[in-house]
mmCIF file of C-alpha atoms in Angstrom:
data_model
loop_
_atom_site.group_PDB
_atom_site.id
_atom_site.type_symbol
_atom_site.label_atom_id
_atom_site.label_comp_id
_atom_site.label_asym_id
_atom_site.label_seq_id
_atom_site.Cartn_x
_atom_site.Cartn_y
_atom_site.Cartn_z
ATOM 1 C CA GLU E 24 -0.247 0.125 0.151
ATOM 2 C CA VAL E 25 1.243 3.421 -0.960
ATOM 3 C CA GLN E 26 2.539 5.096 2.141
ATOM 4 C CA LEU E 27 3.026 9.489 2.383
ATOM 5 C CA VAL E 28 3.818 10.356 5.934
ATOM 6 C CA GLU E 29 4.305 14.149 6.764
ATOM 7 C CA SER E 30 5.792 15.659 9.242
ATOM 8 C CA GLY E 31 7.446 19.168 10.530
ATOM 9 C CA GLY E 32 3.856 20.936 11.919
ATOM 10 C CA GLY E 33 3.682 22.267 15.010
ATOM 11 C CA LEU E 34 3.185 26.260 16.450
ATOM 12 C CA VAL E 35 5.011 28.950 14.855
ATOM 13 C CA GLN E 36 4.755 32.340 15.784
ATOM 14 C CA PRO E 37 3.428 35.003 12.798
ATOM 15 C CA GLY E 38 6.156 35.829 10.870
ATOM 16 C CA GLY E 39 8.162 32.593 11.453
ATOM 17 C CA SER E 40 9.285 29.420 9.277
ATOM 18 C CA LEU E 41 8.222 26.040 9.128
ATOM 19 C CA ARG E 42 9.856 23.377 7.068
ATOM 20 C CA LEU E 43 7.562 20.247 6.227
ATOM 21 C CA SER E 44 8.361 16.756 5.113
ATOM 22 C CA CYS E 45 6.634 14.128 3.269
ATOM 23 C CA ALA E 46 8.212 10.472 3.283
ATOM 24 C CA ALA E 47 7.322 8.390 0.813
ATOM 25 C CA SER E 48 6.922 4.426 0.477
ATOM 26 C CA THR E 49 6.163 1.308 -1.335
ATOM 27 C CA PHE E 50 6.119 2.965 -4.713
ATOM 28 C CA THR E 51 8.699 4.488 -7.118
ATOM 29 C CA PHE E 52 8.844 8.023 -5.462
ATOM 30 C CA SER E 53 11.187 9.613 -8.478
ATOM 31 C CA SER E 54 8.044 8.391 -10.853
ATOM 32 C CA TYR E 55 5.348 10.441 -9.552
ATOM 33 C CA GLU E 56 4.672 14.300 -9.667
ATOM 34 C CA MET E 57 3.600 15.776 -6.257
ATOM 35 C CA HIS E 58 1.654 18.377 -4.865
ATOM 36 C CA TRP E 59 0.679 20.161 -1.101
ATOM 37 C CA VAL E 60 -2.858 20.573 -0.171
ATOM 38 C CA ARG E 61 -3.977 22.645 3.116
ATOM 39 C CA GLN E 62 -7.144 22.490 4.898
ATOM 40 C CA ALA E 63 -7.815 25.483 7.498
ATOM 41 C CA PRO E 64 -9.868 24.346 10.196
ATOM 42 C CA GLY E 65 -13.147 23.894 9.358
ATOM 43 C CA LYS E 66 -12.624 24.860 5.944
ATOM 44 C CA GLY E 67 -12.320 23.518 2.390
ATOM 45 C CA LEU E 68 -9.274 22.411 0.765
ATOM 46 C CA GLU E 69 -7.018 24.485 -1.007
ATOM 47 C CA TRP E 70 -4.201 23.470 -3.500
ATOM 48 C CA LEU E 71 -0.713 25.030 -2.877
ATOM 49 C CA SER E 72 1.931 23.367 -4.843
ATOM 50 C CA TYR E 73 3.339 21.125 -7.440
ATOM 51 C CA ILE E 74 6.217 19.740 -8.418
ATOM 52 C CA SER E 75 7.510 17.586 -11.654
ATOM 53 C CA ARG E 76 8.790 14.369 -11.062
ATOM 54 C CA SER E 77 12.891 15.844 -11.526
ATOM 55 C CA GLY E 78 11.635 18.926 -9.228
ATOM 56 C CA ASP E 79 12.414 21.057 -12.849
ATOM 57 C CA THR E 80 8.575 22.602 -13.049
ATOM 58 C CA ILE E 81 7.333 23.850 -10.206
ATOM 59 C CA TYR E 82 3.783 25.942 -9.483
ATOM 60 C CA TYR E 83 2.641 27.922 -6.867
ATOM 61 C CA ALA E 84 -0.850 29.087 -5.641
ATOM 62 C CA ASP E 85 -1.342 32.994 -5.280
ATOM 63 C CA SER E 86 -1.813 32.614 -1.605
ATOM 64 C CA VAL E 87 1.762 31.339 -0.950
ATOM 65 C CA LYS E 88 3.681 32.424 -4.120
ATOM 66 C CA GLY E 89 6.854 34.057 -2.687
ATOM 67 C CA ARG E 90 6.857 32.510 0.622
ATOM 68 C CA PHE E 91 6.680 28.890 0.325
ATOM 69 C CA THR E 92 9.044 26.567 -1.330
ATOM 70 C CA ILE E 93 8.451 23.268 -2.474
ATOM 71 C CA SER E 94 11.272 20.883 -3.285
ATOM 72 C CA ARG E 95 12.058 16.832 -3.256
ATOM 73 C CA ASP E 96 14.942 14.662 -2.994
ATOM 74 C CA ASN E 97 14.306 11.275 -4.907
ATOM 75 C CA ALA E 98 17.408 9.612 -3.442
ATOM 76 C CA GLU E 99 15.398 10.129 -0.159
ATOM 77 C CA ASN E 100 11.648 9.505 -1.012
ATOM 78 C CA SER E 101 10.903 12.829 0.687
ATOM 79 C CA LEU E 102 8.887 15.991 -0.452
ATOM 80 C CA TYR E 103 9.402 19.368 1.258
ATOM 81 C CA LEU E 104 7.629 22.298 1.649
ATOM 82 C CA GLN E 105 9.390 24.970 3.402
ATOM 83 C CA MET E 106 7.267 28.051 4.942
ATOM 84 C CA ASN E 107 8.559 31.270 5.384
ATOM 85 C CA SER E 108 7.041 34.518 6.804
ATOM 86 C CA LEU E 109 3.692 32.862 8.406
ATOM 87 C CA ARG E 110 0.200 34.151 8.722
ATOM 88 C CA ALA E 111 -2.329 33.397 11.015
ATOM 89 C CA GLU E 112 -4.075 32.520 7.660
ATOM 90 C CA ASP E 113 -1.443 29.875 7.330
ATOM 91 C CA THR E 114 -3.039 27.977 9.787
ATOM 92 C CA ALA E 115 -4.522 24.385 8.637
ATOM 93 C CA VAL E 116 -3.415 20.632 7.862
ATOM 94 C CA TYR E 117 -0.931 20.026 5.740
ATOM 95 C CA TYR E 118 -1.288 17.354 3.259
ATOM 96 C CA CYS E 119 1.007 15.603 0.705
ATOM 97 C CA ALA E 120 -0.632 14.187 -2.427
ATOM 98 C CA ARG E 121 0.936 12.207 -5.105
ATOM 99 C CA GLU E 122 -0.251 12.882 -8.712
ATOM 100 C CA ALA E 123 -2.232 9.938 -10.174
ATOM 101 C CA SER E 124 0.039 8.194 -12.927
ATOM 102 C CA TYR E 125 -2.974 8.862 -15.418
ATOM 103 C CA GLY E 126 -2.847 12.569 -14.721
ATOM 104 C CA TYR E 127 -4.694 15.773 -13.152
ATOM 105 C CA SER E 128 -6.139 14.279 -9.931
ATOM 106 C CA PHE E 129 -4.488 12.913 -6.247
ATOM 107 C CA ASP E 130 -4.589 9.457 -5.974
ATOM 108 C CA TYR E 131 -2.980 9.022 -2.372
ATOM 109 C CA TRP E 132 -2.704 11.243 0.310
ATOM 110 C CA GLY E 133 -1.240 11.474 3.767
ATOM 111 C CA GLN E 134 -2.528 11.585 6.745
ATOM 112 C CA GLY E 135 -1.327 15.628 7.363
ATOM 113 C CA THR E 136 0.111 17.753 9.623
ATOM 114 C CA LEU E 137 -1.199 20.318 11.233
ATOM 115 C CA VAL E 138 0.662 23.972 11.203
ATOM 116 C CA THR E 139 -0.573 26.564 13.957
ATOM 117 C CA VAL E 140 0.682 30.249 13.429
ATOM 118 C CA SER E 141 -0.133 32.467 16.772
ATOM 119 C CA SER E 142 1.295 33.970 19.036
ATOM 120 C CA GLN H 647 -8.079 31.539 -7.745
ATOM 121 C CA SER H 648 -11.468 31.403 -6.216
ATOM 122 C CA ALA H 649 -12.812 28.449 -5.311
ATOM 123 C CA LEU H 650 -15.037 26.477 -7.788
ATOM 124 C CA THR H 651 -18.740 26.728 -6.149
ATOM 125 C CA GLN H 652 -20.478 23.823 -4.626
ATOM 126 C CA PRO H 653 -23.820 23.629 -2.329
ATOM 127 C CA ALA H 654 -22.643 24.116 1.318
ATOM 128 C CA SER H 655 -25.082 20.478 1.934
ATOM 129 C CA VAL H 656 -27.469 18.051 0.225
ATOM 130 C CA SER H 657 -29.076 15.277 1.821
ATOM 131 C CA GLY H 658 -30.844 12.774 0.843
ATOM 132 C CA SER H 659 -32.730 8.992 2.269
ATOM 133 C CA PRO H 660 -31.147 5.879 2.449
ATOM 134 C CA GLY H 661 -31.333 3.993 -1.469
ATOM 135 C CA ARG H 662 -32.136 7.165 -3.121
ATOM 136 C CA SER H 663 -29.801 9.463 -5.411
ATOM 137 C CA ILE H 664 -28.355 12.768 -4.757
ATOM 138 C CA THR H 665 -26.374 14.474 -7.254
ATOM 139 C CA ILE H 666 -23.556 17.280 -6.107
ATOM 140 C CA SER H 667 -22.973 20.206 -8.320
ATOM 141 C CA CYS H 668 -19.894 22.385 -9.123
ATOM 142 C CA THR H 669 -19.498 25.056 -10.965
ATOM 143 C CA GLY H 670 -16.479 26.952 -12.750
ATOM 144 C CA THR H 671 -15.518 29.288 -15.093
ATOM 145 C CA SER H 672 -14.354 28.849 -18.575
ATOM 146 C CA SER H 673 -10.787 28.958 -17.877
ATOM 147 C CA ASP H 674 -11.339 25.713 -15.479
ATOM 148 C CA ILE H 675 -14.241 23.241 -16.039
ATOM 149 C CA GLY H 676 -15.220 24.862 -19.349
ATOM 150 C CA SER H 677 -11.838 24.460 -20.652
ATOM 151 C CA TYR H 678 -10.732 21.139 -19.529
ATOM 152 C CA ASN H 679 -12.498 17.606 -18.880
ATOM 153 C CA LEU H 680 -10.497 17.146 -16.110
ATOM 154 C CA VAL H 681 -12.413 16.980 -12.811
ATOM 155 C CA SER H 682 -11.816 14.970 -9.985
ATOM 156 C CA TRP H 683 -13.817 14.664 -7.078
ATOM 157 C CA TYR H 684 -13.011 13.522 -3.149
ATOM 158 C CA GLN H 685 -14.813 11.963 -0.513
ATOM 159 C CA GLN H 686 -13.129 13.578 3.070
ATOM 160 C CA HIS H 687 -14.864 11.717 6.408
ATOM 161 C CA PRO H 688 -14.008 13.788 9.568
ATOM 162 C CA GLY H 689 -10.403 13.736 10.477
ATOM 163 C CA LYS H 690 -9.478 11.657 7.710
ATOM 164 C CA ALA H 691 -7.566 12.406 4.506
ATOM 165 C CA PRO H 692 -9.316 13.041 1.259
ATOM 166 C CA LYS H 693 -9.757 10.022 -0.904
ATOM 167 C CA LEU H 694 -9.935 10.138 -4.659
ATOM 168 C CA ILE H 695 -13.611 8.829 -6.239
ATOM 169 C CA ILE H 696 -13.818 10.326 -9.727
ATOM 170 C CA TYR H 697 -11.383 11.325 -12.133
ATOM 171 C CA GLU H 698 -11.244 12.957 -15.696
ATOM 172 C CA GLY H 699 -14.573 13.718 -14.949
ATOM 173 C CA ASN H 700 -16.022 10.219 -15.334
ATOM 174 C CA LYS H 701 -13.961 7.668 -14.479
ATOM 175 C CA ARG H 702 -13.718 5.451 -11.105
ATOM 176 C CA PRO H 703 -10.206 4.184 -9.759
ATOM 177 C CA SER H 704 -10.943 0.335 -9.406
ATOM 178 C CA GLU H 705 -11.842 0.403 -5.631
ATOM 179 C CA VAL H 706 -14.228 2.718 -5.735
ATOM 180 C CA SER H 707 -18.088 1.801 -5.704
ATOM 181 C CA ASN H 708 -19.924 2.174 -8.920
ATOM 182 C CA ARG H 709 -22.560 3.806 -7.165
ATOM 183 C CA PHE H 710 -20.539 7.149 -7.502
ATOM 184 C CA SER H 711 -20.685 8.518 -10.966
ATOM 185 C CA GLY H 712 -19.271 12.148 -12.392
ATOM 186 C CA SER H 713 -20.299 13.966 -15.692
ATOM 187 C CA LYS H 714 -19.862 17.613 -16.982
ATOM 188 C CA SER H 715 -21.968 19.912 -19.252
ATOM 189 C CA GLY H 716 -20.575 23.702 -19.745
ATOM 190 C CA ILE H 717 -18.677 24.865 -16.861
ATOM 191 C CA THR H 718 -20.555 22.651 -14.275
ATOM 192 C CA ALA H 719 -19.426 19.262 -13.212
ATOM 193 C CA SER H 720 -21.671 17.244 -11.230
ATOM 194 C CA LEU H 721 -21.193 13.901 -8.888
ATOM 195 C CA THR H 722 -24.358 11.531 -8.639
ATOM 196 C CA ILE H 723 -24.290 9.139 -5.642
ATOM 197 C CA SER H 724 -27.115 6.030 -6.103
ATOM 198 C CA GLY H 725 -28.291 4.003 -3.513
ATOM 199 C CA LEU H 726 -27.460 6.355 -0.831
ATOM 200 C CA GLN H 727 -25.524 4.458 1.958
ATOM 201 C CA ALA H 728 -25.155 5.453 5.660
ATOM 202 C CA GLU H 729 -21.130 5.531 4.980
ATOM 203 C CA ASP H 730 -21.661 7.755 2.258
ATOM 204 C CA GLU H 731 -22.213 10.639 5.132
ATOM 205 C CA ALA H 732 -18.929 12.828 4.553
ATOM 206 C CA ASP H 733 -18.035 15.871 2.879
ATOM 207 C CA TYR H 734 -17.377 16.073 -0.960
ATOM 208 C CA TYR H 735 -15.187 18.338 -2.913
ATOM 209 C CA CYS H 736 -14.396 18.424 -6.837
ATOM 210 C CA CYS H 737 -11.509 19.559 -8.215
ATOM 211 C CA SER H 738 -10.466 21.152 -11.626
ATOM 212 C CA TYR H 739 -6.995 21.342 -13.751
ATOM 213 C CA ALA H 740 -6.839 24.894 -14.517
ATOM 214 C CA GLY H 741 -4.270 25.446 -16.694
ATOM 215 C CA SER H 742 -1.623 27.742 -15.383
ATOM 216 C CA ARG H 743 -3.036 27.863 -11.791
ATOM 217 C CA PRO H 744 -2.842 25.583 -12.108
ATOM 218 C CA TYR H 745 -5.403 23.817 -9.842
ATOM 219 C CA VAL H 746 -8.810 24.947 -7.673
ATOM 220 C CA PHE H 747 -10.881 22.999 -5.687
ATOM 221 C CA GLY H 748 -14.415 23.314 -4.998
ATOM 222 C CA SER H 749 -16.024 24.763 -1.198
ATOM 223 C CA GLY H 750 -16.774 21.621 -0.509
ATOM 224 C CA THR H 751 -20.792 20.192 0.305
ATOM 225 C CA LYS H 752 -21.670 17.783 3.347
ATOM 226 C CA VAL H 753 -23.575 15.054 2.476
ATOM 227 C CA THR H 754 -26.104 13.865 5.218
ATOM 228 C CA VAL H 755 -27.762 10.802 4.826
ATOM 229 C CA LEU H 756 -31.099 11.130 6.441
#
């Protein structure tokens, strides 16, 4: 069974930084495009960022562009999200998600990691 | 990047059918037949139930079906069961953006 396990969430002050990790296992990580999606408490899903298999193509939602950086290490089977200049509105559960081999949808999700931005 | 529009809630009796709409624009749903749907139970991660508008992953029940007309996609759940009570989200590829989710619909089984 495909496994995606996020880590790195926690409480951070406004303006602070945090780095999320997503450890992938039981599939060939380097063969799949990956995404980050978040969900604020009691709210809907928000797509945040995409990275291609090799990492050479990256997209961001406007809400995080210039503050968040997605990256991957295929040798370590890991996906990352560096989050800087955090705001209260960034408080959410952050999910990593695998893009399906047939594309344009997310076939496996991690369990999520909670990021709370508060003073 | 405005969210796609879904009704906040839809309800139905066991065994009946319900349909959830997802309205976008000519830049997302209207331009691409690449809508996916996700089911999310409380405290759980979303689960893919429909991709490319009307295709089901092999492990998903055939009680779930998808369709599209113009800028509106729809998810139909037939033979409603208690386990279908959950939140449902649509998502569309949107070219340069490139993905946008719907606002979410809470399904209640009466």
